[in-house]
Amino acid sequence: METRPAPRPSRRGRVLVVALASAVAGGLALGTPAVAGPPDGRGGPPAGRGGPPPVGHDLPKVAVMTGSGGAVSSVDAVASQVGIDVLAAGGNATDAAIATTAALGVTEPYSTGIGGGGFFVHYDAASGTVETIDGRETAPMSYGEDVFLDADGEPLPFRDVVGSGLSVGVPGTPATWERAAERWGTQRLSTLLKPAERLARRGFVVDATFHDQTAANAERFSLFPETADVFLPGGAPPEVGTVFRNPDLARAYRELRTRGVESLYEGRLGRAVVAEVQDPTTVAGAEVFHGRMTRADLATYEALDKEPVHSRFRGRDVYGMPVPSSGGITVAEILNLVEAYDERTGEPMSDVDDVQYLHRFSEASATAFADRNRYIGDVPGVPAEELVSQGFADERSCLFDARSTLPRPVPFGSPDGDYADCDGGSPAGVLPHEGMSTTHLSVVDRWGNAVSYTSTIEQTGGSGITVPGWGFLLNNELTDFEFEPITEGVPHPNLPGPGKRPRSSMAPTVVVGDGGLELVAGSPGGSTIITTVAQVLLGHYDRGLDVGDAIAAPRLSSRNGSSESAEPAVAGGPLGAGLTALGHRLSSTDEIGAATGIAVLGPDRYSAAAEPTRRGGGSAMVVRPE
Ligand code: GLU
């Protein structure tokens, strides 16, 4: 595959939708939507009556697209198109990933944006190396272990912390964009943020997912007048088919474009964030916890370059995100355990029936979660190398029984480098809270460089606090810390601390084989991210599914709780009956995760894949469809 270095800067300044016709079979035109809204400039103004039309409102969502010239897969068609336009105009995977994520900050503002954080994994085709950026939010320096405890030492009510200044971590996303552009991009950040600014100003057409997410959060949004103004225009969630504009967010992107991300970390955007975190503006009579983020916390924030987690699976190299994410390590342990079960039973995963496949996957996931919960956090001395070693997995696999389920919770093991015996492990605690938001983006460019990037503001709608005048929501990422230890007498690695990054489950993943890049994948979904990504990889490599089918396949998520989530196609029918007979306690869940992925089919030939239905379906695109 041809590769090329990444010179910068090169000012291209392409505008959005130029490549529409080439990117989507049949071609598409911009038009005006049928439904009009209030002409107040915020939320739902009428399209076609003053002002330009919304951007790409009639782009269809295509779940799988194969072709060349580069590929983008995200949850949103307009955002994917932004990335495709960047690729078509000569940008590389990093350029496209930044532009697409910024666009997702407009169309998916409850999942990602300027006020959040994430993890960026980059594959460089020329050198074959994978490197990462840790753009996780940090706790203010004044946060101690007891920050989420009341005066009696009892944990504060989780819900109250979520919708408050106390849960807001120092945002890492703009710093991640800046660092990624600097390391691997070919275009200036100011150019890459242009489509998002335009999208926020011109608006997009509200779909059912956006409407439903707004409606589900309407009560808590209405506590914050600024949030209500932006996201509940006219006092209600925007109707499906109306145009949603966010001129304040356009102004925020413009600010980042013209003054740089310094405006957030050292300038007026940052001052606005700190003021709102320290004293959130609420409606009369409502009180929420105040946060303690300071300008110094913002000024000292850094997106960190990190070596990826590396493991081997089926003769390939699997790369993921290291601490403070538990994603890379836990996905690796699940895959290692599955390989160990093959050895132990003498029957490979590729040969077993669907019930046995899901049984093995479930047992591996529960076991890996026991270790994750015990050992992983933003602390020194996490035994990452041992946790992802095949020796540790081989030892842990000694508990496995092909005919029955391990009692839950599965104990955690000892990643101590000595794996001769069968270690029964130590009693594990079970985690109380998990979010369910976030968005994942997969990009490959025509040179074979790739980006796997998961970003978030934690819960759908984050803290619910919008920065006045700037149109973006602040995260509630600090609720990813445990409020108190989960296992009595065992030191917990994920308690809050000064400047600390909360443990994440985000698992942006890249798989490299002998011939180079093979697969890019990731998902949102709180701790189900880990099982979703592992199941997509297992579906692809062990069950013979192409990437589209591996993403569409029904999901199970076993995370060492007393029951395991299973989509209806798993929980019901013969699969559910078979798993229940082995001792699994299934809890039917409508949807697990919302993955995107790209498989490399050959030199500059890709299959981009997204969800056909979950979260309203995702959008997979290539520059030149076949
Ligand atoms: N905050 C979560 C994490 O970092 C992600 C939120 C979600 O996907 O729901 O693991």
XYZ file of C-alpha atoms and ligand atoms in Angstrom:
636
model
C 0.000 0.000 0.000
C 1.272 3.442 -0.893
C 1.987 5.569 2.125
C 3.030 9.117 2.544
C 4.403 11.340 5.244
C 2.106 13.843 6.829
C 3.264 17.338 5.876
C 1.548 20.275 7.490
C 0.131 22.727 7.300
C -1.639 22.616 3.972
C -4.577 24.950 3.760
C -7.343 23.337 1.890
C -10.459 24.839 3.397
C -12.890 22.667 1.515
C -16.469 23.337 2.351
C -18.891 20.717 3.397
C -20.934 18.606 1.008
C -18.807 19.266 -2.031
C -18.205 15.566 -2.341
C -21.752 14.492 -1.633
C -22.414 13.064 -5.030
C -19.181 11.144 -5.168
C -19.536 9.857 -1.653
C -23.004 8.466 -1.635
C -24.331 6.361 -4.436
C -26.903 8.239 -6.441
C -25.701 11.642 -5.255
C -27.540 13.970 -2.916
C -28.534 17.580 -2.976
C -29.055 20.052 -0.210
C -32.568 21.267 0.109
C -34.935 22.683 2.637
C -36.939 20.621 5.080
C -40.693 20.706 5.132
C -41.264 21.624 8.749
C -40.623 25.101 10.055
C -39.848 26.190 13.617
C -39.725 29.475 15.536
C -37.556 32.098 13.805
C -35.515 33.085 16.862
C -32.129 31.967 15.642
C -31.808 29.267 18.316
C -33.114 25.759 17.809
C -35.844 25.199 15.226
C -35.853 28.261 12.954
C -37.603 27.785 9.651
C -35.507 26.584 6.800
C -36.142 28.356 3.540
C -37.314 31.521 5.298
C -34.246 33.640 5.662
C -30.803 32.161 6.205
C -29.189 29.304 4.368
C -30.676 25.823 4.368
C -29.595 23.248 6.930
C -26.690 21.021 6.083
C -27.214 17.641 4.453
C -30.640 17.077 5.901
C -31.589 14.363 3.461
C -28.456 12.251 3.702
C -29.529 8.645 4.088
C -27.914 6.440 6.695
C -26.139 3.506 5.087
C -24.938 0.762 7.423
C -22.310 -0.827 5.163
C -20.430 0.716 2.255
C -17.508 -0.762 0.347
C -15.083 1.099 -1.865
C -11.863 3.053 -2.059
C -10.313 6.444 -1.440
C -10.791 6.224 2.329
C -13.662 5.451 4.679
C -15.481 6.983 7.626
C -17.998 5.374 9.918
C -19.837 7.294 12.614
C -23.282 7.367 14.156
C -24.394 10.328 12.048
C -24.631 10.792 8.278
C -23.816 14.497 8.205
C -20.763 13.953 10.400
C -19.561 11.021 8.281
C -19.992 13.178 5.195
C -17.833 15.879 6.759
C -15.062 13.306 7.167
C -15.503 11.993 3.642
C -15.236 15.530 2.281
C -11.966 16.005 4.135
C -10.605 12.713 2.759
C -11.814 13.481 -0.758
C -10.060 16.827 -0.602
C -6.727 15.184 0.205
C -6.832 15.174 3.995
C -5.635 12.171 5.939
C -7.343 10.019 8.568
C -6.439 12.355 11.427
C -7.761 15.403 9.583
C -11.002 13.585 8.853
C -11.341 12.268 12.410
C -11.023 15.743 13.907
C -13.482 17.316 11.467
C -15.966 14.487 11.921
C -15.832 14.545 15.711
C -16.306 18.301 15.739
C -19.380 17.793 13.542
C -20.629 15.108 15.920
C -20.350 17.753 18.639
C -23.107 19.570 16.749
C -25.396 16.721 15.698
C -24.697 14.473 18.726
C -24.196 17.127 21.390
C -25.429 14.829 24.166
C -22.680 12.310 23.450
C -19.580 14.316 22.592
C -18.260 17.830 22.219
C -15.942 20.588 23.353
C -16.974 20.008 26.966
C -15.885 16.357 27.090
C -12.986 13.991 26.585
C -11.954 10.827 24.802
C -9.264 8.505 23.516
C -7.634 8.741 20.097
C -5.801 5.746 18.605
C -3.738 6.308 15.464
C -2.250 3.798 13.032
C 0.534 5.047 10.804
C 0.692 3.039 7.597
C 4.239 4.109 6.692
C 5.810 2.779 9.876
C 3.152 0.281 10.933
C 3.077 1.842 14.381
C 0.128 2.545 16.633
C 0.148 5.448 19.056
C -2.515 7.028 21.206
C -3.617 10.260 22.814
C -5.261 10.199 26.217
C -7.728 13.099 26.187
C -9.549 12.019 29.318
C -10.970 14.688 31.607
C -9.141 15.353 34.873
C -10.390 16.024 38.382
C -9.636 19.460 39.835
C -6.524 19.567 42.014
C -8.668 20.193 45.081
C -10.486 16.834 44.785
C -9.617 14.267 47.432
C -10.740 10.672 47.851
C -13.769 11.803 49.833
C -15.077 14.456 47.446
C -18.249 12.475 46.734
C -18.973 11.658 50.402
C -21.217 13.665 52.719
C -20.329 14.895 56.183
C -21.182 11.453 57.625
C -18.929 9.683 55.150
C -21.889 8.402 53.112
C -21.794 8.618 49.288
C -23.685 11.584 47.857
C -26.730 10.602 45.762
C -25.350 9.653 42.346
C -28.106 11.411 40.421
C -27.524 14.665 42.258
C -23.808 14.562 41.527
C -24.394 13.862 37.814
C -26.414 17.039 37.280
C -24.054 19.353 39.092
C -20.788 21.249 38.850
C -19.127 18.639 41.059
C -19.143 16.001 38.316
C -17.502 18.173 35.652
C -13.943 17.229 34.736
C -11.491 19.463 32.889
C -12.407 18.933 29.200
C -9.815 17.118 27.107
C -11.351 17.075 23.637
C -10.032 20.360 22.204
C -6.531 19.534 23.500
C -6.815 16.094 21.881
C -7.704 17.649 18.535
C -4.811 20.047 18.785
C -2.342 17.314 19.714
C -3.579 14.911 17.021
C -3.457 17.626 14.348
C 0.065 18.508 15.431
C 1.314 14.891 15.455
C -0.371 13.398 12.423
C -2.593 15.928 10.666
C -1.953 17.752 7.416
C -4.458 20.559 7.909
C -4.803 23.320 10.419
C -7.257 22.904 13.244
C -8.907 26.153 12.201
C -9.696 24.591 8.828
C -10.861 21.307 10.279
C -13.361 22.951 12.615
C -14.950 24.996 9.840
C -17.567 22.440 8.755
C -18.718 22.022 12.356
C -19.061 25.776 12.793
C -21.089 25.925 9.636
C -23.247 23.013 10.666
C -23.997 24.596 14.045
C -24.920 27.862 12.366
C -26.972 26.490 9.491
C -28.476 23.667 11.457
C -29.411 20.086 10.842
C -32.722 18.316 10.689
C -33.823 16.686 13.926
C -34.195 12.915 13.758
C -35.978 10.599 16.167
C -32.816 9.800 18.148
C -32.037 13.467 18.804
C -35.654 14.147 19.704
C -35.860 11.155 22.050
C -32.560 11.919 23.752
C -33.693 15.504 24.331
C -37.067 14.358 25.636
C -35.453 11.835 27.996
C -33.340 14.653 29.463
C -35.929 17.438 29.321
C -36.611 17.407 33.042
C -33.011 17.779 34.123
C -32.189 20.177 31.251
C -35.009 22.445 32.408
C -33.192 23.008 35.724
C -30.550 24.969 33.821
C -31.995 27.984 31.945
C -29.136 28.106 29.460
C -29.531 24.433 28.593
C -33.283 24.860 28.252
C -32.758 27.859 25.953
C -30.434 25.941 23.662
C -31.864 22.423 23.693
C -35.535 22.969 24.568
C -36.380 25.827 22.189
C -39.884 27.059 22.923
C -39.833 24.957 26.107
C -39.992 21.541 24.462
C -37.732 19.039 22.710
C -37.347 19.950 19.018
C -39.775 18.009 16.846
C -38.547 15.436 14.360
C -38.113 17.092 10.957
C -37.499 20.624 12.274
C -34.164 22.351 11.872
C -31.992 22.614 14.959
C -29.498 25.446 14.963
C -27.022 26.311 17.678
C -25.463 29.693 16.918
C -23.774 29.779 20.332
C -21.956 26.562 19.487
C -21.005 28.018 16.106
C -19.483 30.884 18.063
C -17.560 28.428 20.265
C -16.105 26.681 17.212
C -15.259 30.049 15.733
C -13.523 30.974 18.960
C -11.425 27.795 18.853
C -10.670 28.384 15.186
C -9.592 31.977 15.557
C -8.057 32.046 19.040
C -6.967 28.451 19.286
C -7.783 25.920 21.971
C -5.945 28.282 24.353
C -9.247 30.095 24.633
C -10.561 27.094 26.542
C -7.444 26.359 28.554
C -6.261 29.898 29.210
C -8.755 32.367 27.793
C -12.291 33.605 27.848
C -13.930 30.306 26.944
C -12.202 28.792 29.963
C -13.323 31.622 32.206
C -16.916 30.978 31.163
C -16.530 27.251 31.890
C -15.023 27.813 35.338
C -17.674 30.361 36.322
C -20.468 27.991 35.369
C -18.920 24.938 37.034
C -18.274 26.807 40.266
C -21.746 28.311 40.375
C -24.139 26.670 37.932
C -27.015 28.898 36.857
C -30.246 27.173 37.845
C -33.916 28.063 37.739
C -35.341 29.714 40.842
C -35.627 27.284 43.726
C -33.286 24.667 42.267
C -29.951 23.988 43.953
C -27.168 21.799 42.617
C -23.716 20.994 43.952
C -21.104 23.534 42.997
C -17.901 22.329 41.348
C -14.363 23.325 42.170
C -12.663 23.554 38.799
C -10.297 26.525 38.625
C -8.526 28.356 35.850
C -5.312 26.713 37.046
C -6.914 23.286 36.530
C -7.663 24.259 32.935
C -4.279 25.840 32.329
C -2.425 22.713 33.455
C -4.530 20.265 31.436
C -2.605 18.128 28.955
C -3.708 15.580 26.392
C -1.113 12.860 26.898
C 0.768 10.798 24.331
C 0.616 7.169 25.401
C 1.851 3.820 24.170
C -1.091 1.604 23.285
C -2.005 -1.609 25.046
C -0.769 -4.414 22.834
C -1.790 -8.046 22.771
C -1.902 -10.901 20.280
C -5.054 -12.597 19.088
C -5.242 -15.272 16.416
C -1.783 -14.321 15.197
C -2.611 -10.635 14.921
C -1.645 -7.538 16.881
C -4.488 -5.925 18.779
C -3.964 -2.344 19.951
C -6.133 -0.466 22.403
C -6.217 2.306 24.922
C -4.153 2.080 28.122
C -4.972 3.401 31.603
C -6.974 5.413 32.576
C -9.145 3.475 30.193
C -9.778 -0.100 31.134
C -10.883 -0.710 27.550
C -7.665 -1.909 25.930
C -6.585 -4.147 28.812
C -9.985 -5.739 29.351
C -10.671 -6.411 25.669
C -7.221 -8.025 25.484
C -7.884 -10.231 28.520
C -11.241 -11.377 27.112
C -9.609 -12.358 23.817
C -6.739 -14.109 25.608
C -9.202 -16.051 27.757
C -11.119 -17.188 24.692
C -7.875 -18.502 23.212
C -7.099 -20.225 26.506
C -10.547 -21.913 26.510
C -9.783 -23.279 23.032
C -6.640 -24.895 24.427
C -8.322 -26.156 27.549
C -11.303 -27.725 25.770
C -9.514 -28.746 22.597
C -12.350 -27.231 20.640
C -11.791 -23.891 18.916
C -14.294 -21.072 19.214
C -14.815 -21.202 15.457
C -16.244 -24.744 15.719
C -18.635 -24.484 18.656
C -22.369 -23.782 18.390
C -23.845 -20.354 19.116
C -24.781 -21.173 22.709
C -21.274 -22.393 23.524
C -19.783 -19.367 21.721
C -21.789 -16.953 23.853
C -21.146 -19.005 26.992
C -17.390 -18.729 26.459
C -17.654 -15.059 25.638
C -19.695 -14.447 28.780
C -17.333 -16.363 31.066
C -14.317 -14.592 29.622
C -15.993 -11.195 30.009
C -17.056 -11.783 33.628
C -13.555 -12.992 34.504
C -11.856 -10.060 32.813
C -14.236 -7.616 34.513
C -13.351 -9.050 37.927
C -9.704 -8.194 37.213
C -10.550 -4.849 35.635
C -12.589 -3.735 38.611
C -9.883 -4.754 41.044
C -6.755 -3.462 39.352
C -7.410 -0.727 36.825
C -7.503 2.961 37.577
C -5.417 6.064 37.097
C -2.850 4.985 39.691
C 0.800 3.965 39.507
C 1.561 0.264 39.394
C -1.399 -1.087 37.421
C -0.128 -4.552 36.353
C -1.093 -3.886 32.734
C 1.558 -6.118 31.160
C 0.527 -9.040 33.320
C -3.197 -8.500 32.814
C -2.774 -8.734 29.048
C -0.320 -11.642 29.158
C -1.365 -15.024 27.832
C 0.120 -16.639 30.945
C -2.308 -14.807 33.194
C -5.255 -15.686 30.948
C -4.162 -19.324 30.843
C -4.175 -19.404 34.629
C -7.518 -17.611 34.856
C -9.015 -20.042 32.336
C -8.632 -22.931 34.778
C -11.947 -21.938 36.355
C -13.783 -22.362 33.037
C -16.385 -25.089 32.618
C -17.909 -25.581 29.169
C -21.073 -27.046 30.749
C -21.865 -24.537 33.462
C -21.553 -20.913 34.446
C -19.069 -19.734 37.055
C -20.850 -18.319 40.116
C -21.018 -14.543 39.966
C -19.244 -12.447 40.915
C -16.218 -14.279 39.535
C -13.263 -13.658 41.878
C -10.398 -11.507 40.714
C -7.052 -13.117 39.965
C -3.392 -12.410 40.798
C -1.507 -10.957 37.860
C 1.793 -11.650 39.592
C 3.837 -13.316 36.848
C 3.578 -16.765 38.489
C 1.009 -18.773 36.583
C 1.800 -22.402 37.256
C -1.218 -23.213 39.448
C -4.912 -22.656 39.304
C -5.508 -19.596 41.459
C -9.103 -19.526 42.666
C -8.928 -15.739 43.064
C -10.317 -13.382 45.671
C -13.903 -12.182 46.157
C -14.734 -9.323 43.829
C -17.161 -6.464 44.329
C -19.657 -5.351 41.736
C -19.748 -1.841 40.341
C -22.747 0.300 41.148
C -23.024 2.777 38.265
C -22.334 2.822 34.574
C -23.148 5.432 31.918
C -24.585 4.689 28.495
C -23.625 7.493 26.133
C -20.600 8.452 24.008
C -19.819 8.033 20.320
C -17.215 6.133 18.320
C -15.664 7.087 15.034
C -13.599 4.896 12.691
C -11.578 6.390 9.825
C -9.120 4.997 7.269
C -7.560 7.143 4.559
C -6.429 6.185 1.070
C -2.871 5.678 2.311
C -4.039 3.168 4.899
C -3.558 5.389 7.957
C -6.329 4.885 10.468
C -7.962 6.514 13.460
C -10.133 4.824 16.049
C -11.541 7.564 18.278
C -14.106 7.290 21.073
C -15.249 10.517 22.686
C -17.826 11.361 25.300
C -19.378 13.759 27.759
C -20.239 10.666 29.907
C -24.032 10.366 30.339
C -26.375 11.259 27.504
C -26.520 15.027 28.020
C -23.497 15.030 30.364
C -23.966 17.172 33.461
C -26.884 18.963 31.814
C -25.009 22.248 32.251
C -24.495 24.381 29.139
C -21.805 27.042 29.154
C -23.716 30.345 28.810
C -23.284 31.934 25.417
C -21.223 29.053 24.041
C -23.851 26.373 23.352
C -22.061 23.224 24.537
C -22.740 20.875 27.409
C -20.219 20.111 30.109
C -19.349 16.522 30.905
C -20.150 14.613 34.089
C -17.111 12.388 33.613
C -16.021 12.514 37.256
C -18.938 10.244 38.144
C -16.847 7.517 36.485
C -14.833 7.501 39.712
C -16.100 5.183 42.401
C -17.527 7.259 45.239
C -16.269 4.730 47.828
C -14.278 1.459 47.738
C -16.252 -1.419 46.173
C -14.586 -4.288 48.040
C -14.127 -3.939 51.770
C -10.525 -4.004 52.818
C -9.189 -3.825 49.264
C -7.582 -0.553 48.133
C -9.517 0.810 45.198
C -7.692 2.227 42.187
C -10.607 4.303 40.931
C -11.375 6.621 43.821
C -11.186 10.352 43.056
C -7.933 12.236 43.547
C -6.305 15.541 42.636
C -5.715 15.836 38.895
C -6.697 12.186 38.507
C -8.476 10.805 35.430
C -11.516 8.620 36.079
C -11.349 5.064 34.820
C -13.010 4.636 31.466
C -14.326 1.705 29.462
C -13.734 3.320 26.109
C -12.028 0.866 23.791
C -11.037 2.350 20.443
C -9.278 -0.586 18.811
C -6.994 -1.248 15.854
C -6.062 -4.739 14.606
C -2.934 -5.219 12.513
C -2.060 -8.458 10.728
C 0.943 -9.581 8.701
C -0.294 -7.567 5.752
C -0.831 -4.387 7.759
C -4.021 -2.773 9.027
C -7.006 -5.139 9.117
C -9.700 -3.637 11.306
C -10.649 -0.470 13.165
C -13.522 -0.655 15.648
C -15.092 0.856 18.742
C -18.377 1.629 20.424
C -20.149 3.770 22.986
C -22.113 2.232 25.857
C -20.357 2.693 29.222
C -18.882 -0.568 30.428
C -20.738 -2.450 27.667
C -18.219 -0.811 25.317
C -15.701 -3.452 26.326
C -17.961 -6.417 25.654
C -19.280 -4.861 22.440
C -15.806 -4.364 21.013
C -14.694 -7.841 22.083
C -17.815 -9.376 20.551
C -17.291 -7.546 17.248
C -13.723 -8.874 17.118
C -14.819 -12.394 18.024
C -17.644 -12.249 15.487
C -15.225 -11.194 12.792
C -12.248 -13.405 13.574
C -13.818 -16.449 15.220
C -17.315 -16.658 13.783
C -16.466 -15.763 10.218
C -18.647 -12.649 10.006
C -17.702 -9.721 7.829
C -17.434 -6.441 9.701
C -21.009 -5.359 8.909
C -22.473 -8.618 10.173
C -20.180 -8.662 13.190
C -21.538 -5.229 14.154
C -25.162 -6.151 13.431
C -25.031 -9.473 15.350
C -27.143 -9.660 18.533
C -25.189 -8.821 21.679
C -24.616 -10.143 25.140
C -22.834 -8.205 27.866
C -21.568 -10.036 30.916
C -19.753 -7.778 33.355
C -19.561 -9.935 36.445
C -22.882 -8.792 37.892
C -25.521 -11.218 39.119
C -27.218 -11.061 35.731
C -25.995 -10.246 32.240
C -27.587 -7.967 29.668
C -28.731 -9.657 26.488
C -30.464 -8.235 23.479
C -33.848 -9.858 22.738
C -32.397 -12.061 19.987
C -30.034 -13.550 22.576
C -32.286 -13.473 25.638
C -35.238 -15.114 23.909
C -35.613 -18.253 21.816
C -33.229 -21.191 21.676
C -30.137 -19.105 22.418
C -31.625 -17.770 25.633
C -32.852 -21.221 26.620
C -29.435 -22.760 25.948
C -27.601 -20.113 27.931
C -30.067 -20.300 30.811
C -29.598 -24.068 30.933
C -25.867 -23.449 31.442
C -26.688 -21.190 34.403
C -26.648 -17.718 32.819
C -29.115 -15.211 34.257
C -30.084 -13.062 31.311
C -31.698 -9.696 31.550
C -33.286 -8.625 28.285
C -32.041 -5.220 27.092
C -33.254 -3.521 23.928
C -29.834 -2.436 22.701
C -26.219 -2.849 23.715
C -23.605 -0.499 22.236
C -23.563 1.348 18.909
C -20.393 0.226 17.154
C -18.662 1.440 14.045
C -15.830 -0.289 12.231
C -13.841 -0.455 9.038
C -12.251 -3.581 7.586
C -9.429 -3.357 5.077
C -10.259 -5.613 2.139
C -7.131 -4.909 0.084
C -4.896 -2.020 -1.002
C -7.112 1.085 -0.736
C -10.250 -1.023 -0.509
C -12.440 -0.812 2.567
C -15.668 -2.029 4.018
C -17.033 0.662 6.311
C -19.730 -0.504 8.710
C -22.112 0.988 11.229
C -25.196 -0.124 13.092
C -28.193 -0.985 10.908
C -30.679 -0.146 13.687
C -29.171 0.456 17.134
C -29.406 4.132 18.188
C -31.348 4.821 15.036
C -28.614 3.361 12.837
C -25.166 4.684 12.000
C -23.580 5.985 8.821
C -20.787 4.193 6.961
C -19.246 5.915 3.939
C -16.337 5.535 1.558
C -14.981 8.185 -0.789
C -15.587 6.080 -3.919
C -18.317 3.477 -3.436
C -18.160 0.333 -5.568
N -17.865 7.648 30.667
C -17.850 6.355 30.074
C -16.472 5.790 29.997
O -15.543 6.487 29.871
C -18.397 6.371 28.723
C -19.795 6.763 28.746
C -20.614 5.900 27.936
O -20.212 5.358 26.928
O -21.743 5.788 28.304
O -16.315 4.620 30.049
